[in-house]
């Protein structure tokens, strides 16, 4: 099996595991009217560590995976994750991208950007935008907290999965070392 | 050259987007269903896991507790027996009046209990995934109820699971009536503030109807439209104010907080195959 395909499949499996965990967390958080979203985690490692085509394929497939379980038009989250991927990929050479802390910070920024993008697209559809805004703020706060908690584990899982399938990301010589 | 390198991710994404736009809808639909059906076993397995957890937790209960629960159930069963007899009498009376007054009868439903696999509540949508689908002849548009009244309606049916859109979802609108009043009002869910029970917006309320937090009015389904049977509890209206046009009132309704903890529902599957239930699938 080609190296790139192994990378895509391994990262898609990781995305499926993460999505399943977040779905379960949301199931238990429903009585408190809170929901978690960690979309930034799906994009970060592919954007910072993988080649363009492989990474973009990972981001788009993860987006389609999320789209399939949501009532949004199929492909919308994939497009948003794809855009986020492109922005992060464009600036990645300026970041010390082997550091887990950097990966977590990038995931937090991507999460924030996706929240804002979705709010701009759909806030008018809510019957009470003020209550909706409050809920979005609360969701954003708990989502960022969950991203910080799950991020290091998830990036370790992705790295270990890539090693397991014999397709680790290329070594980067850090200019910050 | 450097500028092209910087724009390369966006150009690649643009090409993918272009290819996506010319892909036939049938392929997109197939892809969506495939992705969904790949995920469904994960959710179903998690729900079976929760039930197993509950089973072993119940095994730790003492015999005295079980005997007490059995006694409570006996009492409950006796009261249900009485209710069933009363129900049969009322049904016979309705049938007699329908034939006497030549009224069209309400559509018949088959109740199908289903366990909740996953609650997916956020500010944009409020949905439940249940553990019954096409394998139990669930139909899109079927109304869904629970012990607290109306839950919502089925919006997607898959091989072994179905997706229900809750009445607390911003996309749900229905015609409701105040209990004891037959004038329809508009109900729209979608106010889901954090750490609070869901609320809904009520519109087109006649001016002579009053509701306050200390004297809320019960709202039930009207039966108009033919999707939801009449008389199902929807919520409690606790605030009504004249709308800007002065012709009607609008206000807020509190929904049952149990909607957020719901673990079992009953899907009312229409018995008549010609019964039209409008599809709400996006």
XYZ file of C-alpha atoms in Angstrom:
459
model
C 0.000 0.000 0.000
C 1.397 3.460 -0.861
C 2.928 5.493 1.955
C 0.431 8.380 1.567
C -2.604 6.081 1.575
C -1.425 4.445 4.792
C -1.076 7.866 6.372
C -4.576 8.902 5.272
C -6.208 5.693 6.528
C -4.366 5.785 9.857
C -5.357 9.408 10.493
C -8.946 8.760 9.394
C -9.157 5.914 11.927
C -7.850 8.292 14.617
C -10.440 10.893 13.569
C -13.193 8.268 13.864
C -12.052 7.401 17.399
C -11.932 11.067 18.418
C -15.349 11.767 16.881
C -16.854 8.784 18.740
C -15.384 10.011 22.051
C -16.674 13.557 21.529
C -20.124 12.209 20.578
C -20.237 10.313 23.874
C -19.110 13.373 25.850
C -21.850 15.399 24.145
C -24.383 12.678 24.981
C -23.595 13.001 28.678
C -23.367 16.822 28.567
C -26.809 17.201 26.939
C -28.746 17.649 30.245
C -26.583 20.713 31.019
C -27.253 22.231 27.589
C -23.567 22.254 26.682
C -21.891 20.792 23.634
C -18.272 20.196 22.738
C -16.543 20.555 19.392
C -12.891 19.781 18.767
C -12.779 20.303 14.999
C -9.367 21.973 15.285
C -7.788 18.706 16.362
C -8.740 17.007 13.083
C -6.762 19.534 11.031
C -3.691 20.401 13.066
C -1.310 17.463 12.704
C -2.058 16.843 8.996
C -1.544 20.554 8.287
C 1.682 20.896 10.272
C 3.391 17.576 9.653
C 2.135 15.968 6.423
C 2.640 16.859 2.729
C -0.007 19.033 1.107
C -2.071 16.406 -0.740
C -1.988 13.786 1.992
C -2.810 16.303 4.694
C -5.613 17.898 2.701
C -7.119 14.471 2.006
C -7.042 13.724 5.774
C -8.738 17.050 6.623
C -11.413 16.684 3.940
C -12.207 13.059 4.818
C -12.443 13.929 8.518
C -14.839 16.747 7.557
C -16.987 14.367 5.520
C -17.001 11.944 8.459
C -18.386 14.715 10.694
C -20.809 15.883 7.986
C -22.357 12.424 7.648
C -23.577 12.533 11.263
C -24.843 16.113 11.161
C -27.831 17.754 9.452
C -25.575 20.240 7.667
C -25.232 20.021 3.887
C -22.832 17.195 3.104
C -19.425 18.721 2.495
C -19.801 21.936 4.488
C -17.627 20.973 7.448
C -15.216 19.336 5.005
C -14.873 22.654 3.188
C -14.345 24.559 6.456
C -11.724 22.063 7.628
C -10.116 22.244 4.182
C -9.882 26.028 4.403
C -8.475 25.835 7.926
C -5.944 23.278 6.671
C -4.836 25.626 3.876
C -4.306 28.563 6.235
C -2.307 26.486 8.724
C -0.301 24.782 5.969
C 0.602 28.178 4.503
C 2.163 29.433 7.729
C 3.602 26.190 9.025
C 7.207 26.939 8.109
C 7.154 29.854 10.544
C 6.154 27.618 13.479
C 8.171 25.182 15.604
C 5.760 22.475 14.450
C 7.304 19.488 16.181
C 6.305 20.832 19.598
C 3.090 19.462 21.097
C 2.345 22.833 22.711
C 2.400 24.478 19.294
C 0.058 21.827 17.911
C -2.390 22.441 20.774
C -2.248 26.224 20.322
C -2.873 25.888 16.569
C -5.828 23.556 17.292
C -7.259 26.187 19.676
C -7.016 28.906 17.020
C -8.587 26.679 14.352
C -11.429 25.801 16.752
C -12.031 29.478 17.443
C -12.003 30.327 13.714
C -14.479 27.535 12.906
C -16.816 28.647 15.708
C -16.760 32.240 14.438
C -17.276 31.123 10.821
C -20.286 28.970 11.762
C -21.728 31.763 13.905
C -21.472 34.234 11.020
C -23.076 31.774 8.624
C -25.998 30.675 10.784
C -26.627 32.966 13.765
C -29.526 34.677 11.964
C -31.347 31.350 11.724
C -31.822 31.214 15.524
C -35.112 32.551 16.947
C -33.252 34.361 19.744
C -29.708 35.327 18.627
C -28.859 36.702 22.124
C -29.517 33.361 23.842
C -27.811 31.632 20.912
C -24.751 33.854 21.318
C -24.541 33.045 25.031
C -24.781 29.341 24.273
C -22.102 29.645 21.573
C -19.792 31.385 24.016
C -20.323 28.679 26.648
C -19.800 25.948 24.034
C -16.649 27.655 22.794
C -15.200 27.845 26.320
C -15.839 24.179 27.140
C -14.673 23.120 23.673
C -11.390 24.964 24.068
C -10.944 23.341 27.469
C -11.583 19.899 25.982
C -9.179 20.641 23.119
C -6.442 21.453 25.635
C -7.211 18.261 27.578
C -7.488 15.895 24.609
C -4.930 17.568 22.319
C -1.664 16.050 23.643
C -3.214 12.576 23.820
C -4.722 12.840 20.342
C -1.505 14.031 18.701
C 0.372 11.202 20.419
C -2.269 8.769 19.130
C -1.896 10.107 15.587
C 1.904 9.915 15.721
C 1.820 6.386 17.169
C -0.731 5.279 14.537
C 1.437 6.615 11.717
C 4.429 4.758 13.152
C 2.320 1.602 13.557
C 1.404 1.553 9.861
C 5.027 2.249 8.944
C 4.369 5.728 7.568
C 5.642 8.274 10.089
C 5.720 11.940 9.047
C 8.960 13.189 7.545
C 11.571 14.412 10.004
C 11.707 18.176 10.296
C 14.915 20.004 11.055
C 13.683 22.700 13.387
C 15.242 26.102 12.998
C 14.185 26.830 16.559
C 16.247 23.955 18.028
C 7.510 31.244 -7.656
C 7.386 31.735 -3.865
C 3.978 33.400 -4.206
C 2.727 30.363 -6.165
C 4.043 28.049 -3.437
C 2.112 30.010 -0.816
C -1.093 29.853 -2.849
C -0.689 26.149 -3.699
C -2.838 24.818 -0.772
C -5.702 27.112 -1.781
C -5.375 26.208 -5.462
C -5.473 22.513 -4.573
C -8.529 23.071 -2.373
C -10.160 25.041 -5.198
C -9.595 22.145 -7.593
C -11.071 19.701 -5.062
C -14.054 22.007 -4.602
C -14.561 22.226 -8.359
C -14.435 18.437 -8.645
C -16.890 18.150 -5.701
C -19.340 20.497 -7.421
C -19.508 18.384 -10.569
C -19.818 15.077 -8.718
C -23.397 13.780 -9.239
C -25.732 14.111 -6.232
C -26.335 10.368 -6.164
C -22.635 9.762 -5.477
C -22.622 12.373 -2.693
C -25.698 10.758 -1.178
C -24.099 7.328 -1.379
C -20.931 8.701 0.238
C -22.928 10.286 3.060
C -24.872 7.100 3.758
C -21.683 5.030 3.662
C -19.915 7.331 6.113
C -22.990 7.297 8.377
C -23.362 3.515 8.335
C -19.652 3.146 9.171
C -20.187 5.288 12.286
C -23.493 3.809 13.404
C -22.026 0.610 14.961
C -19.754 2.742 17.164
C -22.751 4.611 18.600
C -24.839 1.476 18.966
C -21.976 -0.369 20.694
C -21.578 2.553 23.113
C -25.295 2.432 23.955
C -25.138 -1.339 24.595
C -22.106 -0.669 26.775
C -24.098 1.858 28.822
C -26.908 -0.663 29.257
C -24.456 -3.343 30.391
C -23.035 -0.859 32.869
C -26.561 -0.187 34.171
C -27.270 -3.909 34.388
C -24.232 -4.585 36.554
C -24.984 -1.522 38.671
C -28.502 -2.887 39.267
C -27.052 -6.268 40.276
C -25.554 -4.601 43.338
C -29.015 -3.731 44.698
C -30.290 -5.653 47.719
C -33.318 -8.000 47.729
C -35.220 -5.571 49.972
C -34.803 -2.817 47.379
C -35.969 -5.138 44.579
C -39.027 -6.251 46.599
C -39.945 -2.643 47.273
C -39.602 -1.820 43.546
C -41.774 -4.839 42.640
C -44.486 -3.646 45.072
C -44.424 -0.179 43.479
C -44.712 -1.741 40.030
C -47.702 -3.833 41.161
C -49.513 -0.682 42.275
C -48.614 1.050 39.016
C -49.833 -1.925 36.955
C -53.167 -1.928 38.820
C -53.704 1.761 38.047
C -52.727 1.191 34.386
C -55.290 -1.646 34.146
C -57.982 0.792 35.225
C -56.710 3.380 32.740
C -56.792 0.793 29.923
C -60.439 0.012 30.650
C -61.256 3.726 30.650
C -59.261 4.143 27.431
C -61.243 1.368 25.679
C -64.509 3.011 26.739
C -63.383 6.426 25.447
C -62.171 4.943 22.142
C -65.563 3.303 21.606
C -67.230 6.629 22.377
C -64.981 8.483 19.859
C -65.734 5.918 17.144
C -69.477 6.214 17.852
C -69.371 10.026 17.661
C -67.230 9.970 14.501
C -69.732 7.744 12.731
C -72.683 9.723 14.107
C -71.279 13.114 13.030
C -69.529 11.704 9.941
C -66.183 13.123 11.073
C -62.897 11.989 9.499
C -61.090 9.739 11.961
C -57.573 10.525 13.211
C -54.775 8.527 11.613
C -53.859 5.296 13.391
C -50.301 4.734 14.596
C -48.246 1.737 15.645
C -46.224 2.573 18.794
C -42.600 1.503 18.439
C -40.485 1.967 21.608
C -36.812 2.707 20.912
C -33.726 3.239 23.074
C -31.741 6.433 22.611
C -28.247 5.734 21.304
C -26.946 9.281 21.268
C -28.089 12.774 22.174
C -26.686 15.395 19.825
C -27.728 18.774 21.211
C -26.077 22.029 20.230
C -27.127 25.562 19.424
C -27.810 24.750 15.750
C -29.677 21.467 16.085
C -31.085 19.124 18.736
C -31.234 15.515 17.584
C -31.482 12.028 18.987
C -30.216 8.845 17.390
C -32.336 5.816 18.328
C -31.652 2.120 17.960
C -34.367 1.286 15.453
C -34.445 2.069 11.764
C -35.531 0.597 8.462
C -35.240 -2.856 10.069
C -38.349 -1.932 12.141
C -40.170 -0.140 9.296
C -39.705 3.290 10.855
C -40.834 6.012 8.445
C -39.476 9.503 7.911
C -41.791 12.124 9.415
C -43.265 9.840 12.091
C -44.048 11.692 15.328
C -42.094 10.709 18.442
C -43.373 10.878 22.020
C -42.127 10.059 25.511
C -43.462 10.110 29.047
C -43.340 13.936 29.113
C -45.270 14.446 25.848
C -44.005 15.297 22.381
C -40.331 14.711 21.527
C -40.216 15.578 17.827
C -40.274 13.691 14.571
C -38.128 11.262 12.622
C -36.004 13.045 10.019
C -33.693 10.273 8.857
C -34.082 6.516 8.752
C -31.010 4.340 8.335
C -30.483 0.571 8.356
C -30.567 0.046 12.129
C -30.875 3.577 13.492
C -33.116 6.608 13.041
C -32.504 10.284 13.699
C -35.133 12.353 15.509
C -35.290 16.134 15.414
C -36.460 17.457 18.794
C -39.067 20.164 19.270
C -36.301 22.176 20.970
C -34.475 22.393 17.634
C -34.503 25.824 15.915
C -35.738 24.254 12.677
C -38.949 22.831 14.179
C -42.198 24.736 13.727
C -45.609 23.319 14.540
C -49.176 24.390 15.180
C -50.148 24.072 18.842
C -53.168 25.060 20.941
C -53.590 26.101 24.550
C -55.293 23.432 26.625
C -59.022 24.110 26.583
C -58.770 26.436 23.575
C -59.012 25.423 19.919
C -57.318 28.422 18.273
C -53.924 27.433 16.812
C -50.719 29.277 17.654
C -47.258 28.989 16.123
C -44.532 27.162 18.052
C -40.848 27.332 17.209
C -38.124 25.685 19.282
C -34.535 26.801 19.430
C -33.805 28.815 22.573
C -31.164 26.675 24.221
C -29.260 28.783 26.715
C -26.454 27.001 28.616
C -27.282 25.238 31.921
C -31.002 25.915 31.459
C -33.946 23.876 30.180
C -34.879 24.491 26.531
C -37.398 27.177 25.614
C -39.460 28.004 22.547
C -40.979 31.024 20.841
C -44.782 31.258 20.618
C -46.388 33.523 18.035
C -49.853 34.450 16.726
C -51.481 34.073 20.142
C -54.968 35.674 20.398
C -55.036 38.838 22.514
C -57.448 37.404 25.109
C -55.022 34.665 26.177
C -52.889 35.385 29.238
C -49.930 33.566 30.772
C -47.469 34.590 33.478
C -44.628 32.797 35.287
C -46.959 32.309 38.289
C -49.879 31.120 36.124
C -48.394 29.356 33.079
C -50.653 27.876 30.375
C -50.202 24.341 29.069
C -49.566 24.021 25.334
C -50.564 20.865 23.432
C -50.399 19.737 19.804
C -53.331 20.835 17.651
C -53.416 17.928 15.200
C -53.413 20.451 12.325
C -51.239 19.321 9.455
C -51.750 15.668 10.271
C -48.188 14.979 11.441
C -48.639 15.090 15.219
C -51.718 13.599 16.896
C -53.706 16.214 18.873
C -53.432 16.668 22.637
C -49.737 15.845 23.162
C -48.018 17.987 25.778
C -45.547 20.417 24.169
C -44.609 22.876 26.919
C -45.778 25.577 29.312
C -46.199 29.163 28.145
C -45.008 31.477 30.918
C -44.747 34.815 29.147
C -46.997 36.585 26.641
C -46.678 40.133 25.351
C -48.436 42.006 22.539
C -46.489 41.686 19.295
C -45.329 44.740 17.354
C -48.311 44.664 14.955
C -50.762 44.688 17.901
C -52.915 41.985 16.313
C -51.523 39.049 18.269
C -49.355 38.228 21.239
C -46.026 36.440 21.221
C -44.091 34.911 24.069
C -41.978 32.120 25.475
C -42.691 28.530 26.441
C -40.667 26.351 28.780
C -40.059 22.807 27.543
C -39.756 19.796 29.818
C -36.187 19.589 31.228
C -36.444 15.790 30.890
C -35.963 16.266 27.124
C -32.255 16.701 27.840
C -31.995 13.387 29.730
C -34.243 11.342 27.496
C -33.183 7.698 27.159
C -36.231 5.972 25.675
C -38.872 7.215 23.216
C -41.887 5.842 21.383
C -42.092 6.357 17.642
C -45.662 6.537 16.315
C -45.402 4.830 12.935
C -48.447 5.587 10.743
C -50.351 2.401 9.889
C -51.869 3.758 6.692
C -49.259 3.355 3.898
C -50.858 6.278 2.036
C -50.466 8.533 5.091
C -48.325 11.441 3.950
C -45.705 12.645 6.373
C -43.696 15.590 5.054
C -39.998 14.853 4.899
C -37.706 17.069 6.938
C -34.457 15.579 5.739
C -32.040 18.305 4.609
